Amino acid sequence: MLSFPIYLDNNATTPMDPRVLEAMLPYFNNKFGNAASRNHAFGWTAEEAVDYAREQVAKLINASPKEIIFTSGATESDNLAIKGVYEMYARKGNHIITVNTEHKAILDSCKHIEKLGGEVTYLSPNEDGLINLADLEAAITPKTILISIMYGNNEIGVLQPIEEISAIARKHDVLFHSDATQAVGKVPVDVMAQNIDLMSFTAHKMYGPKGAGALYVRRKNPRVKVTSQLDGGGHERGMRSGTLNVPGIVGLGKACEICMEEMEEEAARLSKMRDHLETELLKIEESYVNGNRDHRLPHVANISFKHVEGEGLMMGIKDLAVSSGSACTSASLEPSYVLKNLGLDDDLAHSSLRFGLGRFTTDEEVEFAIDHVKTAVHKLREMSPLWEMFKEGIDLKSVVWQEH
Amino acid sequence: MAYSEKVIDHYSNPRNIGTLNKEDKNVGTGLVGAPECGDVMRLQIQVNEENGIIEDAKFKTFGCGSAIASSSLATEWLKGKTVNEAMEIDNMAIVEELALPPVKIHCSVLAEDAIKTAINDYRTKQGLEEIA
């Protein structure tokens, strides 16, 4: 039985796994203690739960539990990584390298650094979303303290060559941070093997609760430190003050444990399902996949349907919850900067939909989605003047448009 | 953001989708907007040359639901009006009728532009001067 709307926006957030909720519940009521209360059983119980979660989280990314700093989520982790490194390593330099397809939490933190007098290089990826390693290496200066490049992109799912990036960072003695929000729990992430120095991630993208995330901060080879951005009780080894969100952290831990056990099978299932969805949707004339198809998260497909506007299309597929790169979804009227920075024309960016499959997506839902999208694209093309002109053989680029 | 019932109605059952022969002397065509802005409207009117009454109106729109609804509504309003009456259609009337939120007002502006462009195209073909 299908129930509507069908949720295919698992890159925005994921539903909680019932097993995660179950693990969290006691920490909302009878196990309510403050993990920092050292002198009674309530505090010990909470501390024990946090310690256990820290182990679960560390295990998933092959870190040591002491290297996990709990935060409120990936945005906070990104802010702490960028601003914290900038402040801590001010004596060494003031230059950061990132990519213009990063999440706003990175880009806006970098803009903040620029206001403080820091220097930031924003690399442009290739058309397929992958960065050019030669560009990265060329951007490094003696003042460079940090390279921040995301693991898997939130809009197109492209996976960056993390090992090659970290090798370059190591070679030049520069720290490497990765926003791995979309990747942790979906693909194998190993901070040791991949030489990642700092890494952000969050529970709600892997079937855990909102409001709980972590920053991995390497303790050995090299020992990395970040300046705290929240002052207070000195929690989390002095890097992040604030009473720990015990139920959230327990949820993050449980979510990591489940991913650890089920990720491989789940990724295989989802990539098969995604490939089927993509193959079917690409049968629609003038449809294109955005981003590299070989180096990609298993559960994401970003497809542009030429001459159909994304928001109009979303309205036509109201039984599906997906995202669009179209401008109209935001007040700015600007289409997705990620797609634009791949070099996509604005009209193709406006015509894109992102499908994010997840743990609870069924084959039946995907079949429904395929039919629903095909019908809607057909209907909208029937009413699209661009489609008619395209069919008449008019080169749309040669038309003089009356822009607003 | 939720759409109003009227927007949904026009989107689901668009009135007067189609194409008139833009070469005909009594057909005026207005093509406004740009693909890179996410909105392109093409609105056409077919005018009775005897009495100046718009006998038929057709549209095709590339855009969001509000853009489609604005142009669909415009064609409904155009039919039966004289060219001069049609010139008076104001975008705010479209905003009101469709209960468009502030971020969608540009859709109604585009529809008004499409109407005026179509009328002026017709006037030019008739040897009349364009009206601003």
Coordinates of C-alpha atoms in Angstrom, one line a residue:
Chain A
M1 CA 0.0 0.0 0.0
L2 CA 1.3 3.4 -1.0
S3 CA 0.8 6.3 1.3
F4 CA 1.1 9.8 -0.1
P5 CA 3.1 11.9 -0.5
I6 CA 6.0 9.6 -1.0
Y7 CA 9.1 10.8 0.6
L8 CA 12.1 11.0 -1.8
D9 CA 14.0 13.8 -0.2
N10 CA 16.4 11.8 2.1
N11 CA 19.2 14.2 1.4
A12 CA 17.2 16.9 3.2
T13 CA 16.6 14.8 6.2
T14 CA 15.7 11.2 6.9
P15 CA 12.9 9.7 9.0
M16 CA 14.0 8.3 12.3
D17 CA 14.6 4.6 12.5
P18 CA 12.2 3.2 15.1
R19 CA 15.2 1.4 16.7
V20 CA 16.8 4.8 17.2
L21 CA 13.7 6.3 18.8
E22 CA 13.5 3.4 21.1
A23 CA 17.0 3.8 22.3
M24 CA 16.5 7.5 23.0
L25 CA 13.2 7.4 24.9
P26 CA 14.5 6.6 28.4
Y27 CA 16.8 9.6 28.2
F28 CA 13.8 11.9 27.9
N29 CA 12.2 10.8 31.1
N30 CA 13.6 8.6 33.9
K31 CA 17.3 8.9 32.7
F32 CA 17.2 12.6 32.4
G33 CA 20.5 13.4 34.2
N34 CA 23.1 15.9 33.1
A35 CA 26.1 14.0 31.8
A36 CA 28.4 16.5 33.5
S37 CA 26.9 15.8 37.0
R38 CA 29.8 13.8 38.5
N39 CA 28.4 13.3 42.0
H40 CA 25.2 11.2 41.7
A41 CA 23.7 8.3 39.8
F42 CA 21.6 10.4 37.5
G43 CA 24.8 12.0 36.1
W44 CA 26.6 8.8 35.9
T45 CA 23.8 7.1 33.9
A46 CA 23.8 10.0 31.4
E47 CA 27.6 10.0 31.2
E48 CA 27.7 6.3 30.6
A49 CA 25.1 6.7 27.8
V50 CA 27.2 9.4 26.2
D51 CA 30.4 7.4 26.4
Y52 CA 28.7 4.5 24.8
A53 CA 27.4 6.6 22.0
R54 CA 30.8 8.1 21.5
E55 CA 32.1 4.6 20.9
Q56 CA 29.4 3.8 18.5
V57 CA 30.0 7.0 16.5
A58 CA 33.8 6.6 16.6
K59 CA 33.6 3.0 15.4
L60 CA 31.6 3.9 12.3
I61 CA 34.3 6.3 11.0
N62 CA 37.3 4.3 12.5
A63 CA 38.2 7.0 15.0
S64 CA 39.0 6.9 18.7
P65 CA 36.1 7.9 20.9
K66 CA 38.1 10.8 22.3
E67 CA 38.2 12.3 18.9
I68 CA 34.5 12.8 18.7
I69 CA 33.1 16.3 19.7
F70 CA 29.4 16.3 20.0
T71 CA 27.6 19.3 18.5
S72 CA 24.1 20.4 17.6
G73 CA 24.5 19.2 14.0
A74 CA 26.6 19.6 10.8
T75 CA 26.2 23.3 10.5
E76 CA 27.7 23.8 14.0
S77 CA 30.4 21.3 13.2
D78 CA 31.3 23.1 10.0
N79 CA 31.4 26.5 11.8
L80 CA 33.6 25.0 14.6
A81 CA 36.0 23.4 12.1
I82 CA 36.5 26.5 9.9
K83 CA 36.4 29.2 12.5
G84 CA 38.1 27.1 15.2
V85 CA 41.0 26.2 12.9
Y86 CA 41.3 29.7 11.7
E87 CA 41.7 31.0 15.2
M88 CA 43.8 28.2 16.5
Y89 CA 46.3 28.3 13.7
A90 CA 46.4 32.0 13.2
R91 CA 50.1 32.0 13.8
K92 CA 50.8 29.6 11.0
G93 CA 48.7 31.3 8.4
N94 CA 45.3 32.7 7.4
H95 CA 44.5 31.0 4.1
I96 CA 41.7 28.4 3.6
I97 CA 40.9 26.5 0.4
T98 CA 37.4 25.2 -0.3
V99 CA 35.1 24.6 -3.3
N100 CA 32.2 26.8 -4.5
T101 CA 29.8 23.8 -4.5
E102 CA 30.1 23.3 -0.7
H103 CA 27.2 23.7 1.6
K104 CA 26.3 27.2 2.8
A105 CA 27.5 26.3 6.3
I106 CA 31.1 26.1 4.9
L107 CA 30.8 28.9 2.4
D108 CA 29.3 31.3 4.8
S109 CA 31.8 30.4 7.5
C110 CA 34.5 31.1 5.0
K111 CA 32.9 34.5 4.2
H112 CA 33.0 35.2 7.9
I113 CA 36.7 34.4 7.9
E114 CA 37.3 36.8 5.0
K115 CA 35.6 39.6 7.0
L116 CA 38.1 38.9 9.8
G117 CA 40.9 39.4 7.3
G118 CA 41.5 35.8 6.3
E119 CA 42.0 34.7 2.7
V120 CA 39.9 32.0 1.1
T121 CA 40.3 30.3 -2.3
Y122 CA 37.1 28.9 -3.7
L123 CA 37.9 26.2 -6.3
S124 CA 35.5 25.6 -9.2
P125 CA 34.8 21.9 -9.8
N126 CA 34.7 20.3 -13.2
E127 CA 31.4 20.0 -15.0
D128 CA 30.8 16.7 -13.4
G129 CA 31.2 18.1 -9.9
L130 CA 34.6 16.6 -9.1
I131 CA 37.4 18.9 -8.2
N132 CA 40.6 19.1 -10.2
L133 CA 43.4 18.0 -7.9
A134 CA 46.0 20.1 -9.8
D135 CA 43.9 23.2 -9.1
L136 CA 43.9 22.3 -5.4
E137 CA 47.6 21.8 -5.2
A138 CA 48.2 25.0 -7.1
A139 CA 46.1 27.0 -4.7
I140 CA 48.2 26.0 -1.7
T141 CA 50.4 28.8 -0.4
P142 CA 52.8 29.0 2.6
K143 CA 49.9 30.7 4.4
T144 CA 47.4 27.8 3.8
I145 CA 46.2 26.3 7.1
L146 CA 43.1 24.3 6.0
I147 CA 41.5 22.6 3.0
S148 CA 37.8 22.0 3.5
I149 CA 36.2 19.8 0.8
M150 CA 32.9 18.0 1.3
Y151 CA 32.8 14.2 1.1
G152 CA 29.6 13.8 -0.9
N153 CA 27.6 16.7 -2.3
N154 CA 24.1 17.3 -1.0
E155 CA 22.6 18.2 -4.3
I156 CA 24.2 15.9 -6.9
G157 CA 25.7 13.3 -4.6
V158 CA 29.2 13.5 -6.2
L159 CA 31.9 11.9 -4.0
Q160 CA 35.2 13.8 -4.1
P161 CA 38.5 11.9 -4.3
I162 CA 39.1 12.2 -0.5
E163 CA 42.3 10.1 -0.3
E164 CA 43.9 12.1 -3.1
I165 CA 42.9 15.3 -1.4
S166 CA 44.2 14.3 2.0
A167 CA 47.5 13.2 0.4
I168 CA 48.0 16.6 -1.1
A169 CA 47.1 18.2 2.3
R170 CA 49.6 16.0 4.1
K171 CA 52.3 16.7 1.5
H172 CA 52.0 20.4 2.2
D173 CA 51.4 20.1 5.9
V174 CA 47.9 21.6 5.7
L175 CA 44.9 20.3 7.7
F176 CA 42.1 18.7 5.9
H177 CA 38.4 19.1 6.9
S178 CA 35.6 17.3 5.2
D179 CA 31.9 18.0 5.5
A180 CA 30.7 14.4 5.4
T181 CA 27.1 15.0 6.3
Q182 CA 25.7 13.2 3.3
A183 CA 28.3 10.4 3.3
V184 CA 28.7 9.1 6.8
G185 CA 26.5 6.1 7.2
K186 CA 25.9 5.8 3.5
V187 CA 29.4 4.9 2.2
P188 CA 32.4 3.6 4.1
V189 CA 34.2 6.5 5.7
D190 CA 37.5 5.8 7.5
V191 CA 39.3 8.8 9.0
M192 CA 42.5 6.8 9.6
A193 CA 42.9 5.2 6.1
Q194 CA 41.7 8.4 4.4
N195 CA 43.8 10.7 6.5
I196 CA 41.0 13.1 7.4
D197 CA 41.9 15.6 10.1
L198 CA 38.5 17.1 10.9
M199 CA 35.1 15.8 9.7
S200 CA 31.5 17.1 10.2
F201 CA 28.4 14.9 10.2
T202 CA 24.9 14.8 11.7
A203 CA 22.4 12.3 13.0
H204 CA 19.3 13.3 11.0
K205 CA 20.8 12.4 7.7
M206 CA 21.3 8.8 8.8
Y207 CA 17.9 8.0 10.4
G208 CA 18.7 9.7 13.7
P209 CA 17.2 12.7 15.4
K210 CA 17.7 16.4 14.4
G211 CA 19.8 18.5 16.7
A212 CA 22.6 16.0 17.3
G213 CA 25.8 15.9 15.3
A214 CA 29.6 15.6 15.7
L215 CA 32.9 17.0 14.7
Y216 CA 35.7 14.5 14.4
V217 CA 39.0 16.2 15.5
R218 CA 42.1 14.1 15.1
R219 CA 44.3 13.6 18.2
K220 CA 47.4 12.0 16.7
N221 CA 49.6 12.6 13.7
P222 CA 48.9 15.4 13.8
R223 CA 47.2 16.5 17.0
V224 CA 44.5 18.9 15.8
K225 CA 42.9 21.5 18.0
V226 CA 40.2 24.0 17.3
T227 CA 39.3 27.1 19.3
S228 CA 36.0 26.8 21.0
Q229 CA 33.2 28.9 19.4
L230 CA 30.8 28.5 22.4
D231 CA 32.3 29.5 25.7
G232 CA 31.1 28.0 28.9
G233 CA 31.6 24.9 31.0
G234 CA 34.4 23.5 28.9
H235 CA 32.6 20.4 27.8
E236 CA 33.9 18.2 25.0
R237 CA 37.6 18.7 25.8
G238 CA 37.1 22.4 26.0
M239 CA 36.1 22.6 22.3
R240 CA 32.3 22.8 22.7
S241 CA 30.7 24.0 25.8
G242 CA 27.1 23.3 26.6
T243 CA 25.2 20.6 28.4
L244 CA 25.2 17.6 26.3
N245 CA 22.0 16.7 24.4
V246 CA 21.9 13.2 25.9
P247 CA 18.9 11.7 24.1
G248 CA 20.1 13.2 20.8
I249 CA 23.6 11.8 21.3
V250 CA 22.2 8.4 22.2
G251 CA 20.2 8.6 19.0
L252 CA 23.2 9.6 17.0
G253 CA 25.1 6.6 18.5
K254 CA 22.4 4.2 17.8
A255 CA 22.0 5.5 14.2
C256 CA 25.7 5.0 13.7
E257 CA 25.6 1.5 15.0
I258 CA 22.8 0.5 12.7
C259 CA 24.6 2.1 9.7
M260 CA 27.7 0.2 10.6
E261 CA 25.8 -3.1 10.5
E262 CA 23.5 -2.4 7.5
M263 CA 25.3 0.1 5.3
E264 CA 26.8 -2.3 2.9
E265 CA 23.5 -4.1 2.1
E266 CA 21.5 -0.9 2.2
A267 CA 23.9 0.9 -0.3
A268 CA 23.7 -2.0 -2.7
R269 CA 19.9 -2.0 -2.5
L270 CA 19.6 1.7 -2.9
S271 CA 22.0 2.1 -5.7
K272 CA 20.2 -0.6 -7.7
M273 CA 16.9 1.2 -7.0
R274 CA 18.4 4.6 -7.9
D275 CA 19.9 3.2 -11.1
H276 CA 16.5 1.8 -12.1
L277 CA 14.8 5.2 -11.4
E278 CA 17.5 7.0 -13.4
T279 CA 17.4 4.6 -16.3
E280 CA 13.7 4.9 -16.6
L281 CA 13.6 8.7 -16.2
L282 CA 16.4 9.1 -18.8
K283 CA 14.1 7.5 -21.3
I284 CA 12.3 10.9 -21.3
E285 CA 13.6 12.9 -24.2
E286 CA 16.0 15.7 -23.3
S287 CA 16.7 14.6 -19.7
Y288 CA 20.1 14.7 -18.2
V289 CA 21.9 13.5 -15.1
N290 CA 23.7 16.2 -13.2
G291 CA 27.1 15.3 -11.7
N292 CA 29.5 12.4 -12.1
R293 CA 27.7 9.1 -12.3
D294 CA 30.6 6.9 -11.3
H295 CA 31.7 8.7 -8.2
R296 CA 28.4 9.2 -6.4
L297 CA 26.5 8.5 -3.3
P298 CA 24.3 5.4 -3.8
H299 CA 21.0 7.0 -3.1
V300 CA 20.9 10.3 -5.0
A301 CA 19.9 11.1 -8.5
N302 CA 19.8 14.7 -9.8
I303 CA 18.1 15.0 -13.2
S304 CA 17.2 17.9 -15.4
F305 CA 14.2 17.7 -17.7
K306 CA 14.9 20.3 -20.3
H307 CA 12.3 22.9 -21.1
V308 CA 10.2 22.1 -18.0
E309 CA 10.6 24.4 -15.0
G310 CA 11.4 22.6 -11.7
E311 CA 8.9 24.2 -9.4
G312 CA 6.1 23.8 -11.9
L313 CA 7.2 20.2 -12.3
M314 CA 7.1 19.6 -8.5
M315 CA 3.6 20.9 -8.4
G316 CA 2.7 18.3 -11.1
I317 CA 4.2 15.5 -8.9
K318 CA 2.5 16.6 -5.7
D319 CA 2.4 13.0 -4.6
L320 CA 6.2 13.0 -4.4
A321 CA 8.3 14.9 -1.9
V322 CA 11.5 15.8 -3.8
S323 CA 13.7 18.9 -4.1
S324 CA 14.3 21.2 -7.1
G325 CA 17.2 23.3 -8.1
S326 CA 14.7 25.8 -9.4
A327 CA 14.8 29.4 -8.3
C328 CA 11.2 29.6 -7.5
T329 CA 11.5 27.5 -4.4
S330 CA 13.5 30.3 -2.8
A331 CA 12.7 33.9 -2.4
S332 CA 16.0 34.8 -4.2
L333 CA 14.7 33.6 -7.6
E334 CA 18.3 32.3 -8.2
P335 CA 18.6 28.7 -9.3
S336 CA 20.9 26.3 -7.4
Y337 CA 24.4 27.7 -7.0
V338 CA 25.7 24.2 -7.0
L339 CA 24.3 23.4 -10.4
K340 CA 25.3 26.8 -11.7
N341 CA 28.9 26.3 -10.5
L342 CA 29.1 23.1 -12.4
G343 CA 28.7 25.3 -15.4
L344 CA 25.1 24.3 -16.1
D345 CA 23.0 26.9 -17.9
D346 CA 20.4 28.6 -15.7
D347 CA 17.6 27.0 -17.7
L348 CA 18.9 23.5 -17.0
A349 CA 19.4 24.3 -13.3
H350 CA 15.8 25.5 -13.2
S351 CA 14.7 22.2 -14.7
S352 CA 16.3 19.9 -12.2
L353 CA 14.9 17.6 -9.6
R354 CA 16.8 15.8 -6.9
F355 CA 15.6 12.3 -5.8
G356 CA 17.0 11.1 -2.5
L357 CA 16.1 7.5 -1.8
G358 CA 16.4 6.1 1.7
R359 CA 16.2 3.1 4.1
F360 CA 12.4 3.1 4.0
T361 CA 12.0 3.6 0.2
T362 CA 10.3 0.7 -1.5
D363 CA 10.4 -0.6 -5.1
E364 CA 6.7 0.2 -5.3
E365 CA 7.3 3.8 -4.4
V366 CA 10.0 4.1 -7.0
E367 CA 7.7 2.6 -9.7
F368 CA 5.1 5.1 -8.8
A369 CA 7.6 7.9 -8.9
I370 CA 8.8 7.0 -12.4
D371 CA 5.2 7.0 -13.8
H372 CA 4.3 10.2 -12.0
V373 CA 7.3 12.1 -13.2
K374 CA 6.9 10.9 -16.8
T375 CA 3.3 12.0 -16.9
A376 CA 4.0 15.4 -15.3
V377 CA 7.0 16.1 -17.6
H378 CA 4.8 15.2 -20.6
K379 CA 2.0 17.4 -19.4
L380 CA 4.2 20.4 -18.7
R381 CA 6.0 20.1 -22.0
E382 CA 2.7 20.2 -23.8
M383 CA 2.3 23.7 -22.2
S384 CA 5.9 24.8 -22.5
P385 CA 6.6 27.3 -25.2
L386 CA 10.3 26.4 -25.0
W387 CA 9.5 22.7 -25.8
E388 CA 7.4 23.8 -28.8
M389 CA 10.2 26.0 -30.1
F390 CA 12.8 23.3 -29.5
K391 CA 10.6 20.9 -31.4
E392 CA 10.3 23.4 -34.3
G393 CA 14.1 23.4 -34.4
I394 CA 14.6 26.9 -33.0
D395 CA 17.9 27.4 -31.3
L396 CA 16.7 28.8 -27.9
K397 CA 20.1 30.4 -27.4
S398 CA 19.6 32.6 -30.5
V399 CA 16.3 34.0 -29.2
V400 CA 16.5 37.5 -27.7
W401 CA 14.6 37.1 -24.4
Q402 CA 12.9 39.8 -22.6
E403 CA 14.4 39.4 -19.2
H404 CA 12.8 40.7 -16.1
Chain B
M1 CA 4.6 27.6 0.6
A2 CA 1.1 26.4 -0.1
Y3 CA -0.7 27.3 -3.4
S4 CA -4.2 28.8 -3.4
E5 CA -7.0 26.7 -4.6
K6 CA -7.4 28.9 -7.7
V7 CA -3.7 28.5 -8.6
I8 CA -4.1 24.7 -8.2
D9 CA -7.2 24.7 -10.3
H10 CA -5.6 26.6 -13.2
Y11 CA -2.5 24.5 -13.0
S12 CA -4.4 21.2 -13.0
N13 CA -7.0 22.4 -15.6
P14 CA -5.2 25.1 -17.6
R15 CA -7.6 27.0 -19.9
N16 CA -6.7 27.7 -23.5
I17 CA -3.4 26.0 -23.9
G18 CA -2.3 26.1 -27.4
T19 CA -0.9 27.9 -30.4
L20 CA -2.4 30.3 -32.9
N21 CA -0.8 31.0 -36.2
K22 CA 1.5 33.8 -35.4
E23 CA 1.8 34.8 -39.1
D24 CA -2.0 35.6 -39.3
K25 CA -2.6 39.3 -39.5
N26 CA -5.3 39.2 -36.8
V27 CA -3.1 37.3 -34.3
G28 CA -1.0 39.1 -31.8
T29 CA 1.8 37.2 -30.0
G30 CA 3.6 38.1 -26.8
L31 CA 6.6 36.1 -25.7
V32 CA 8.1 37.4 -22.5
G33 CA 10.5 36.2 -19.8
A34 CA 13.7 34.2 -20.2
P35 CA 14.6 30.6 -19.7
E36 CA 17.4 31.5 -17.3
C37 CA 15.0 33.4 -15.1
G38 CA 12.8 30.3 -14.9
D39 CA 9.7 31.9 -16.5
V40 CA 8.8 32.2 -20.2
M41 CA 5.2 33.0 -21.2
R42 CA 3.8 33.0 -24.7
L43 CA 0.3 34.6 -24.9
Q44 CA -1.6 34.9 -28.2
I45 CA -4.8 36.7 -29.1
Q46 CA -6.9 36.4 -32.1
V47 CA -8.9 39.6 -32.8
N48 CA -12.0 40.2 -34.9
E49 CA -10.8 42.9 -37.2
E50 CA -14.3 44.3 -37.6
N51 CA -15.1 45.1 -34.0
G52 CA -11.7 44.7 -32.2
I53 CA -13.0 42.0 -29.9
I54 CA -10.6 39.3 -28.9
E55 CA -12.2 36.1 -30.1
D56 CA -9.6 33.6 -29.0
A57 CA -6.7 33.6 -26.7
K58 CA -4.0 30.8 -26.2
F59 CA -1.0 30.4 -24.0
K60 CA 2.0 28.3 -23.3
T61 CA 4.1 28.8 -20.2
F62 CA 7.4 27.5 -18.9
G63 CA 7.4 28.3 -15.2
C64 CA 6.1 27.6 -11.8
G65 CA 2.5 26.9 -10.9
S66 CA 1.8 30.6 -10.3
A67 CA 3.2 31.6 -13.7
I68 CA 1.1 28.9 -15.4
A69 CA -2.0 30.0 -13.5
S70 CA -1.4 33.7 -14.2
S71 CA -1.3 33.1 -17.9
S72 CA -4.2 30.7 -17.9
L73 CA -6.3 33.3 -16.1
A74 CA -5.2 36.0 -18.5
T75 CA -6.4 34.1 -21.5
E76 CA -9.8 33.6 -19.7
W77 CA -10.1 37.3 -19.1
L78 CA -9.0 38.3 -22.6
K79 CA -11.6 36.4 -24.4
G80 CA -14.6 38.6 -25.3
K81 CA -12.8 41.8 -24.4
T82 CA -11.9 44.5 -26.9
V83 CA -8.3 45.1 -27.5
N84 CA -8.6 48.5 -25.7
E85 CA -10.3 46.9 -22.7
A86 CA -7.6 44.2 -22.6
M87 CA -5.0 46.9 -22.3
E88 CA -6.4 47.9 -19.0
I89 CA -5.8 44.5 -17.3
D90 CA -3.6 45.1 -14.3
N91 CA -1.3 42.6 -12.7
M92 CA -2.6 43.4 -9.3
A93 CA -6.0 42.1 -10.4
I94 CA -4.3 38.8 -11.2
V95 CA -2.6 38.8 -7.8
E96 CA -5.9 39.3 -6.1
E97 CA -7.8 36.7 -8.1
L98 CA -5.2 34.0 -7.6
A99 CA -4.2 35.1 -4.1
L100 CA -0.5 35.1 -5.1
P101 CA 2.0 35.6 -2.3
P102 CA 4.5 38.4 -2.5
V103 CA 7.3 36.2 -4.0
K104 CA 5.0 35.3 -6.9
I105 CA 4.0 38.8 -7.9
H106 CA 6.5 38.7 -10.7
C107 CA 4.4 36.0 -12.3
S108 CA 1.5 38.4 -12.6
V109 CA 3.7 41.2 -13.9
L110 CA 4.9 38.8 -16.6
A111 CA 1.3 38.0 -17.5
E112 CA 0.5 41.7 -17.9
D113 CA 3.6 42.2 -20.0
A114 CA 2.6 39.2 -22.2
I115 CA -0.9 40.7 -22.7
K116 CA 0.6 44.1 -23.7
T117 CA 3.2 42.6 -25.9
A118 CA 0.6 40.5 -27.7
I119 CA -1.7 43.5 -28.2
N120 CA 1.2 45.6 -29.5
D121 CA 2.2 42.9 -31.9
Y122 CA -1.4 42.8 -33.2
R123 CA -1.4 46.6 -33.5
T124 CA 1.8 46.7 -35.4
K125 CA 0.5 44.1 -37.8
Q126 CA -2.6 46.3 -38.3
G127 CA -0.4 49.3 -39.1
L128 CA -1.2 51.0 -35.8
E129 CA 1.4 52.4 -33.4
E130 CA 2.4 50.6 -30.2
I131 CA 0.9 51.6 -26.9
A132 CA 3.1 51.9 -23.9

